[in-house]
């Protein structure tokens, strides 16, 4: 009837990198779909914030991640070191 208008969904910034990472997590790490979905969500959230900086993905620094975590008081986010 032409009355329902589907919202236009914009892909997340850097979505091609997110997709590559998801494929890697599945194929190389064997992670579960739930884990992959969760990590994708977190990456999308960070990249949406980072895109407002108008910088390339190669310019991301640890300080950007720290700023994101501190600035959003993001519950459940923390830097962790392997070890």
PDB file of N, CA and C in Angstrom:
ATOM      1  N   UNK A   1       0.806  -1.173   0.000  1.00  0.00           N
ATOM      2  CA  UNK A   1       0.000   0.000   0.000  1.00  0.00           C
ATOM      3  C   UNK A   1       0.865   1.259   0.000  1.00  0.00           C
ATOM      4  N   UNK A   2       2.153   1.079   0.198  1.00  0.00           N
ATOM      5  CA  UNK A   2       3.052   2.212   0.149  1.00  0.00           C
ATOM      6  C   UNK A   2       3.038   3.099   1.373  1.00  0.00           C
ATOM      7  N   UNK A   3       2.489   2.629   2.461  1.00  0.00           N
ATOM      8  CA  UNK A   3       2.401   3.474   3.657  1.00  0.00           C
ATOM      9  C   UNK A   3       3.544   3.236   4.634  1.00  0.00           C
ATOM     10  N   UNK A   4       4.089   2.045   4.635  1.00  0.00           N
ATOM     11  CA  UNK A   4       5.185   1.726   5.538  1.00  0.00           C
ATOM     12  C   UNK A   4       6.500   2.139   4.894  1.00  0.00           C
ATOM     13  N   UNK A   5       7.201   2.979   5.573  1.00  0.00           N
ATOM     14  CA  UNK A   5       8.510   3.401   5.080  1.00  0.00           C
ATOM     15  C   UNK A   5       9.569   2.845   6.016  1.00  0.00           C
ATOM     16  N   UNK A   6      10.351   1.964   5.469  1.00  0.00           N
ATOM     17  CA  UNK A   6      11.447   1.365   6.235  1.00  0.00           C
ATOM     18  C   UNK A   6      12.496   2.437   6.510  1.00  0.00           C
ATOM     19  N   UNK A   7      13.002   2.492   7.733  1.00  0.00           N
ATOM     20  CA  UNK A   7      14.054   3.467   8.011  1.00  0.00           C
ATOM     21  C   UNK A   7      15.327   3.096   7.253  1.00  0.00           C
ATOM     22  N   UNK A   8      16.034   4.108   6.814  1.00  0.00           N
ATOM     23  CA  UNK A   8      17.295   3.870   6.123  1.00  0.00           C
ATOM     24  C   UNK A   8      18.365   3.677   7.186  1.00  0.00           C
ATOM     25  N   UNK A   9      18.992   2.521   7.151  1.00  0.00           N
ATOM     26  CA  UNK A   9      20.021   2.203   8.131  1.00  0.00           C
ATOM     27  C   UNK A   9      21.380   2.504   7.513  1.00  0.00           C
ATOM     28  N   UNK A  10      22.086   3.423   8.142  1.00  0.00           N
ATOM     29  CA  UNK A  10      23.423   3.767   7.687  1.00  0.00           C
ATOM     30  C   UNK A  10      24.407   2.748   8.250  1.00  0.00           C
ATOM     31  N   UNK A  11      25.311   2.232   7.411  1.00  0.00           N
ATOM     32  CA  UNK A  11      26.308   1.306   7.951  1.00  0.00           C
ATOM     33  C   UNK A  11      27.212   2.030   8.947  1.00  0.00           C
ATOM     34  N   UNK A  12      27.722   1.283   9.879  1.00  0.00           N
ATOM     35  CA  UNK A  12      28.637   1.862  10.867  1.00  0.00           C
ATOM     36  C   UNK A  12      29.892   2.346  10.164  1.00  0.00           C
ATOM     37  N   UNK A  13      30.475   3.426  10.659  1.00  0.00           N
ATOM     38  CA  UNK A  13      31.761   3.853  10.106  1.00  0.00           C
ATOM     39  C   UNK A  13      32.770   2.707  10.205  1.00  0.00           C
ATOM     40  N   UNK A  14      33.587   2.596   9.195  1.00  0.00           N
ATOM     41  CA  UNK A  14      34.626   1.552   9.146  1.00  0.00           C
ATOM     42  C   UNK A  14      34.027   0.145   9.163  1.00  0.00           C
ATOM     43  N   UNK A  15      32.819  -0.001   8.656  1.00  0.00           N
ATOM     44  CA  UNK A  15      32.116  -1.283   8.720  1.00  0.00           C
ATOM     45  C   UNK A  15      32.875  -2.404   8.019  1.00  0.00           C
ATOM     46  N   UNK A  16      33.651  -2.072   6.992  1.00  0.00           N
ATOM     47  CA  UNK A  16      34.414  -3.120   6.307  1.00  0.00           C
ATOM     48  C   UNK A  16      35.455  -3.734   7.237  1.00  0.00           C
ATOM     49  N   UNK A  17      36.017  -2.935   8.139  1.00  0.00           N
ATOM     50  CA  UNK A  17      36.986  -3.461   9.093  1.00  0.00           C
ATOM     51  C   UNK A  17      36.291  -4.317  10.159  1.00  0.00           C
ATOM     52  N   UNK A  18      35.111  -3.891  10.551  1.00  0.00           N
ATOM     53  CA  UNK A  18      34.347  -4.658  11.531  1.00  0.00           C
ATOM     54  C   UNK A  18      34.000  -6.023  10.951  1.00  0.00           C
ATOM     55  N   UNK A  19      33.577  -6.037   9.697  1.00  0.00           N
ATOM     56  CA  UNK A  19      33.221  -7.307   9.046  1.00  0.00           C
ATOM     57  C   UNK A  19      34.439  -8.218   8.937  1.00  0.00           C
ATOM     58  N   UNK A  20      35.572  -7.674   8.528  1.00  0.00           N
ATOM     59  CA  UNK A  20      36.804  -8.476   8.439  1.00  0.00           C
ATOM     60  C   UNK A  20      37.173  -9.054   9.796  1.00  0.00           C
ATOM     61  N   UNK A  21      37.031  -8.246  10.836  1.00  0.00           N
ATOM     62  CA  UNK A  21      37.339  -8.702  12.183  1.00  0.00           C
ATOM     63  C   UNK A  21      36.389  -9.821  12.606  1.00  0.00           C
ATOM     64  N   UNK A  22      35.111  -9.679  12.277  1.00  0.00           N
ATOM     65  CA  UNK A  22      34.128 -10.710  12.625  1.00  0.00           C
ATOM     66  C   UNK A  22      34.457 -12.031  11.934  1.00  0.00           C
ATOM     67  N   UNK A  23      34.834 -11.957  10.680  1.00  0.00           N
ATOM     68  CA  UNK A  23      35.215 -13.170   9.940  1.00  0.00           C
ATOM     69  C   UNK A  23      36.441 -13.810  10.582  1.00  0.00           C
ATOM     70  N   UNK A  24      37.413 -12.984  10.933  1.00  0.00           N
ATOM     71  CA  UNK A  24      38.620 -13.497  11.586  1.00  0.00           C
ATOM     72  C   UNK A  24      38.284 -14.172  12.911  1.00  0.00           C
ATOM     73  N   UNK A  25      37.416 -13.540  13.727  1.00  0.00           N
ATOM     74  CA  UNK A  25      37.043 -14.122  15.018  1.00  0.00           C
ATOM     75  C   UNK A  25      36.384 -15.482  14.841  1.00  0.00           C
ATOM     76  N   UNK A  26      35.572 -15.608  13.786  1.00  0.00           N
ATOM     77  CA  UNK A  26      34.883 -16.875  13.551  1.00  0.00           C
ATOM     78  C   UNK A  26      35.826 -17.940  13.009  1.00  0.00           C
ATOM     79  N   UNK A  27      36.545 -17.599  11.959  1.00  0.00           N
ATOM     80  CA  UNK A  27      37.368 -18.600  11.260  1.00  0.00           C
ATOM     81  C   UNK A  27      38.666 -18.936  11.981  1.00  0.00           C
ATOM     82  N   UNK A  28      39.344 -17.934  12.471  1.00  0.00           N
ATOM     83  CA  UNK A  28      40.662 -18.150  13.061  1.00  0.00           C
ATOM     84  C   UNK A  28      40.618 -18.427  14.554  1.00  0.00           C
ATOM     85  N   UNK A  29      39.693 -17.804  15.238  1.00  0.00           N
ATOM     86  CA  UNK A  29      39.610 -17.971  16.681  1.00  0.00           C
ATOM     87  C   UNK A  29      38.523 -18.940  17.100  1.00  0.00           C
ATOM     88  N   UNK A  30      37.558 -19.211  16.211  1.00  0.00           N
ATOM     89  CA  UNK A  30      36.485 -20.131  16.534  1.00  0.00           C
ATOM     90  C   UNK A  30      35.552 -19.623  17.621  1.00  0.00           C
ATOM     91  N   UNK A  31      35.391 -18.308  17.700  1.00  0.00           N
ATOM     92  CA  UNK A  31      34.545 -17.732  18.747  1.00  0.00           C
ATOM     93  C   UNK A  31      33.068 -17.951  18.440  1.00  0.00           C
ATOM     94  N   UNK A  32      32.274 -17.937  19.472  1.00  0.00           N
ATOM     95  CA  UNK A  32      30.840 -18.183  19.327  1.00  0.00           C
ATOM     96  C   UNK A  32      30.154 -16.992  18.663  1.00  0.00           C
ATOM     97  N   UNK A  33      29.022 -17.237  18.017  1.00  0.00           N
ATOM     98  CA  UNK A  33      28.268 -16.133  17.420  1.00  0.00           C
ATOM     99  C   UNK A  33      27.875 -15.057  18.434  1.00  0.00           C
ATOM    100  N   UNK A  34      27.601 -15.451  19.674  1.00  0.00           N
ATOM    101  CA  UNK A  34      27.224 -14.480  20.706  1.00  0.00           C
ATOM    102  C   UNK A  34      28.409 -13.574  21.039  1.00  0.00           C
ATOM    103  N   UNK A  35      29.593 -14.148  21.165  1.00  0.00           N
ATOM    104  CA  UNK A  35      30.795 -13.363  21.440  1.00  0.00           C
ATOM    105  C   UNK A  35      31.085 -12.409  20.295  1.00  0.00           C
ATOM    106  N   UNK A  36      30.984 -12.895  19.077  1.00  0.00           N
ATOM    107  CA  UNK A  36      31.235 -12.069  17.901  1.00  0.00           C
ATOM    108  C   UNK A  36      30.235 -10.918  17.836  1.00  0.00           C
ATOM    109  N   UNK A  37      28.984 -11.209  18.085  1.00  0.00           N
ATOM    110  CA  UNK A  37      27.949 -10.168  18.060  1.00  0.00           C
ATOM    111  C   UNK A  37      28.250  -9.090  19.102  1.00  0.00           C
ATOM    112  N   UNK A  38      28.644  -9.499  20.289  1.00  0.00           N
ATOM    113  CA  UNK A  38      28.952  -8.554  21.355  1.00  0.00           C
ATOM    114  C   UNK A  38      30.146  -7.683  20.981  1.00  0.00           C
ATOM    115  N   UNK A  39      31.186  -8.291  20.470  1.00  0.00           N
ATOM    116  CA  UNK A  39      32.377  -7.518  20.112  1.00  0.00           C
ATOM    117  C   UNK A  39      32.100  -6.573  18.950  1.00  0.00           C
ATOM    118  N   UNK A  40      31.277  -7.008  18.006  1.00  0.00           N
ATOM    119  CA  UNK A  40      30.886  -6.121  16.901  1.00  0.00           C
ATOM    120  C   UNK A  40      30.137  -4.898  17.441  1.00  0.00           C
ATOM    121  N   UNK A  41      29.231  -5.127  18.372  1.00  0.00           N
ATOM    122  CA  UNK A  41      28.451  -4.029  18.939  1.00  0.00           C
ATOM    123  C   UNK A  41      29.370  -2.992  19.583  1.00  0.00           C
ATOM    124  N   UNK A  42      30.341  -3.468  20.367  1.00  0.00           N
ATOM    125  CA  UNK A  42      31.272  -2.568  21.025  1.00  0.00           C
ATOM    126  C   UNK A  42      32.115  -1.805  20.003  1.00  0.00           C
ATOM    127  N   UNK A  43      32.582  -2.491  18.977  1.00  0.00           N
ATOM    128  CA  UNK A  43      33.363  -1.821  17.939  1.00  0.00           C
ATOM    129  C   UNK A  43      32.541  -0.769  17.208  1.00  0.00           C
ATOM    130  N   UNK A  44      31.314  -1.107  16.874  1.00  0.00           N
ATOM    131  CA  UNK A  44      30.448  -0.144  16.187  1.00  0.00           C
ATOM    132  C   UNK A  44      30.247   1.100  17.040  1.00  0.00           C
ATOM    133  N   UNK A  45      30.049   0.912  18.315  1.00  0.00           N
ATOM    134  CA  UNK A  45      29.862   2.045  19.230  1.00  0.00           C
ATOM    135  C   UNK A  45      31.109   2.924  19.246  1.00  0.00           C
ATOM    136  N   UNK A  46      32.278   2.311  19.365  1.00  0.00           N
ATOM    137  CA  UNK A  46      33.529   3.071  19.352  1.00  0.00           C
ATOM    138  C   UNK A  46      33.722   3.778  18.013  1.00  0.00           C
ATOM    139  N   UNK A  47      33.524   3.071  16.911  1.00  0.00           N
ATOM    140  CA  UNK A  47      33.753   3.665  15.593  1.00  0.00           C
ATOM    141  C   UNK A  47      32.765   4.797  15.290  1.00  0.00           C
ATOM    142  N   UNK A  48      31.550   4.699  15.759  1.00  0.00           N
ATOM    143  CA  UNK A  48      30.609   5.815  15.572  1.00  0.00           C
ATOM    144  C   UNK A  48      31.124   7.060  16.301  1.00  0.00           C
ATOM    145  N   UNK A  49      31.643   6.871  17.487  1.00  0.00           N
ATOM    146  CA  UNK A  49      32.231   7.981  18.228  1.00  0.00           C
ATOM    147  C   UNK A  49      33.490   8.478  17.514  1.00  0.00           C
ATOM    148  N   UNK A  50      34.353   7.572  17.122  1.00  0.00           N
ATOM    149  CA  UNK A  50      35.627   7.943  16.502  1.00  0.00           C
ATOM    150  C   UNK A  50      35.421   8.670  15.170  1.00  0.00           C
ATOM    151  N   UNK A  51      34.404   8.306  14.432  1.00  0.00           N
ATOM    152  CA  UNK A  51      34.136   8.941  13.134  1.00  0.00           C
ATOM    153  C   UNK A  51      33.881  10.432  13.283  1.00  0.00           C
ATOM    154  N   UNK A  52      33.413  10.873  14.433  1.00  0.00           N
ATOM    155  CA  UNK A  52      33.182  12.303  14.650  1.00  0.00           C
ATOM    156  C   UNK A  52      34.493  13.071  14.722  1.00  0.00           C
ATOM    157  N   UNK A  53      35.585  12.377  14.854  1.00  0.00           N
ATOM    158  CA  UNK A  53      36.914  12.994  14.915  1.00  0.00           C
ATOM    159  C   UNK A  53      37.458  13.307  13.517  1.00  0.00           C
ATOM    160  N   UNK A  54      36.822  12.743  12.489  1.00  0.00           N
ATOM    161  CA  UNK A  54      37.238  12.956  11.090  1.00  0.00           C
ATOM    162  C   UNK A  54      38.702  12.597  10.862  1.00  0.00           C
ATOM    163  N   UNK A  55      39.092  11.450  11.405  1.00  0.00           N
ATOM    164  CA  UNK A  55      40.450  10.948  11.198  1.00  0.00           C
ATOM    165  C   UNK A  55      40.368   9.537  10.643  1.00  0.00           C
ATOM    166  N   UNK A  56      41.429   9.109  10.000  1.00  0.00           N
ATOM    167  CA  UNK A  56      41.440   7.775   9.408  1.00  0.00           C
ATOM    168  C   UNK A  56      41.594   6.714  10.493  1.00  0.00           C
ATOM    169  N   UNK A  57      41.262   5.501  10.124  1.00  0.00           N
ATOM    170  CA  UNK A  57      41.379   4.395  11.079  1.00  0.00           C
ATOM    171  C   UNK A  57      42.838   4.151  11.449  1.00  0.00           C
ATOM    172  N   UNK A  58      43.744   4.443  10.546  1.00  0.00           N
ATOM    173  CA  UNK A  58      45.167   4.236  10.840  1.00  0.00           C
ATOM    174  C   UNK A  58      45.696   5.242  11.863  1.00  0.00           C
ATOM    175  N   UNK A  59      44.917   6.265  12.163  1.00  0.00           N
ATOM    176  CA  UNK A  59      45.332   7.285  13.130  1.00  0.00           C
ATOM    177  C   UNK A  59      44.845   6.991  14.547  1.00  0.00           C
ATOM    178  N   UNK A  60      44.136   5.885  14.749  1.00  0.00           N
ATOM    179  CA  UNK A  60      43.648   5.538  16.091  1.00  0.00           C
ATOM    180  C   UNK A  60      44.833   5.282  17.019  1.00  0.00           C
ATOM    181  N   UNK A  61      44.741   5.857  18.210  1.00  0.00           N
ATOM    182  CA  UNK A  61      45.773   5.675  19.228  1.00  0.00           C
ATOM    183  C   UNK A  61      45.111   5.175  20.512  1.00  0.00           C
ATOM    184  N   UNK A  62      45.933   4.627  21.380  1.00  0.00           N
ATOM    185  CA  UNK A  62      45.439   4.178  22.686  1.00  0.00           C
ATOM    186  C   UNK A  62      44.742   5.336  23.403  1.00  0.00           C
ATOM    187  N   UNK A  63      45.262   6.525  23.240  1.00  0.00           N
ATOM    188  CA  UNK A  63      44.655   7.684  23.901  1.00  0.00           C
ATOM    189  C   UNK A  63      43.223   7.919  23.404  1.00  0.00           C
ATOM    190  N   UNK A  64      42.929   7.569  22.140  1.00  0.00           N
ATOM    191  CA  UNK A  64      41.559   7.685  21.641  1.00  0.00           C
ATOM    192  C   UNK A  64      40.634   6.713  22.376  1.00  0.00           C
ATOM    193  N   UNK A  65      41.116   5.519  22.582  1.00  0.00           N
ATOM    194  CA  UNK A  65      40.321   4.515  23.294  1.00  0.00           C
ATOM    195  C   UNK A  65      40.102   4.964  24.743  1.00  0.00           C
ATOM    196  N   UNK A  66      41.167   5.463  25.371  1.00  0.00           N
ATOM    197  CA  UNK A  66      41.033   5.969  26.739  1.00  0.00           C
ATOM    198  C   UNK A  66      40.013   7.099  26.811  1.00  0.00           C
ATOM    199  N   UNK A  67      40.078   8.022  25.857  1.00  0.00           N
ATOM    200  CA  UNK A  67      39.142   9.150  25.830  1.00  0.00           C
ATOM    201  C   UNK A  67      37.712   8.658  25.676  1.00  0.00           C
ATOM    202  N   UNK A  68      37.513   7.673  24.810  1.00  0.00           N
ATOM    203  CA  UNK A  68      36.182   7.104  24.618  1.00  0.00           C
ATOM    204  C   UNK A  68      35.664   6.486  25.912  1.00  0.00           C
ATOM    205  N   UNK A  69      36.482   5.676  26.533  1.00  0.00           N
ATOM    206  CA  UNK A  69      36.061   4.982  27.752  1.00  0.00           C
ATOM    207  C   UNK A  69      35.785   5.981  28.876  1.00  0.00           C
ATOM    208  N   UNK A  70      36.671   6.929  29.067  1.00  0.00           N
ATOM    209  CA  UNK A  70      36.498   7.922  30.130  1.00  0.00           C
ATOM    210  C   UNK A  70      35.332   8.857  29.816  1.00  0.00           C
ATOM    211  N   UNK A  71      35.276   9.328  28.577  1.00  0.00           N
ATOM    212  CA  UNK A  71      34.273  10.310  28.196  1.00  0.00           C
ATOM    213  C   UNK A  71      32.853   9.803  28.266  1.00  0.00           C
ATOM    214  N   UNK A  72      32.681   8.557  28.017  1.00  0.00           N
ATOM    215  CA  UNK A  72      31.331   8.006  28.033  1.00  0.00           C
ATOM    216  C   UNK A  72      31.026   7.269  29.323  1.00  0.00           C
ATOM    217  N   UNK A  73      32.013   7.265  30.224  1.00  0.00           N
ATOM    218  CA  UNK A  73      31.834   6.524  31.461  1.00  0.00           C
ATOM    219  C   UNK A  73      31.205   5.175  31.141  1.00  0.00           C
ATOM    220  N   UNK A  74      31.789   4.538  30.122  1.00  0.00           N
ATOM    221  CA  UNK A  74      31.213   3.330  29.543  1.00  0.00           C
ATOM    222  C   UNK A  74      31.318   2.161  30.521  1.00  0.00           C
ATOM    223  N   UNK A  75      30.198   1.772  31.044  1.00  0.00           N
ATOM    224  CA  UNK A  75      30.160   0.648  31.974  1.00  0.00           C
ATOM    225  C   UNK A  75      30.616  -0.617  31.266  1.00  0.00           C
ATOM    226  N   UNK A  76      31.441  -1.371  31.945  1.00  0.00           N
ATOM    227  CA  UNK A  76      31.906  -2.628  31.385  1.00  0.00           C
ATOM    228  C   UNK A  76      33.113  -2.490  30.482  1.00  0.00           C
ATOM    229  N   UNK A  77      33.563  -1.255  30.232  1.00  0.00           N
ATOM    230  CA  UNK A  77      34.749  -1.061  29.415  1.00  0.00           C
ATOM    231  C   UNK A  77      35.952  -0.853  30.307  1.00  0.00           C
ATOM    232  N   UNK A  78      37.052  -1.446  29.924  1.00  0.00           N
ATOM    233  CA  UNK A  78      38.312  -1.190  30.605  1.00  0.00           C
ATOM    234  C   UNK A  78      39.428  -1.653  29.691  1.00  0.00           C
ATOM    235  N   UNK A  79      40.590  -1.081  29.888  1.00  0.00           N
ATOM    236  CA  UNK A  79      41.746  -1.569  29.158  1.00  0.00           C
ATOM    237  C   UNK A  79      42.299  -2.739  29.944  1.00  0.00           C
ATOM    238  N   UNK A  80      42.673  -3.765  29.243  1.00  0.00           N
ATOM    239  CA  UNK A  80      43.306  -4.877  29.943  1.00  0.00           C
ATOM    240  C   UNK A  80      44.525  -5.294  29.145  1.00  0.00           C
ATOM    241  N   UNK A  81      45.460  -5.790  29.845  1.00  0.00           N
ATOM    242  CA  UNK A  81      46.710  -6.174  29.224  1.00  0.00           C
ATOM    243  C   UNK A  81      46.838  -7.700  29.278  1.00  0.00           C
ATOM    244  N   UNK A  82      47.364  -8.272  28.204  1.00  0.00           N
ATOM    245  CA  UNK A  82      47.559  -9.733  28.229  1.00  0.00           C
ATOM    246  C   UNK A  82      48.548 -10.082  29.336  1.00  0.00           C
ATOM    247  N   UNK A  83      48.307 -11.171  29.928  1.00  0.00           N
ATOM    248  CA  UNK A  83      49.325 -11.457  30.871  1.00  0.00           C
ATOM    249  C   UNK A  83      49.062 -12.406  31.897  1.00  0.00           C
TER     250      UNK A  83
END
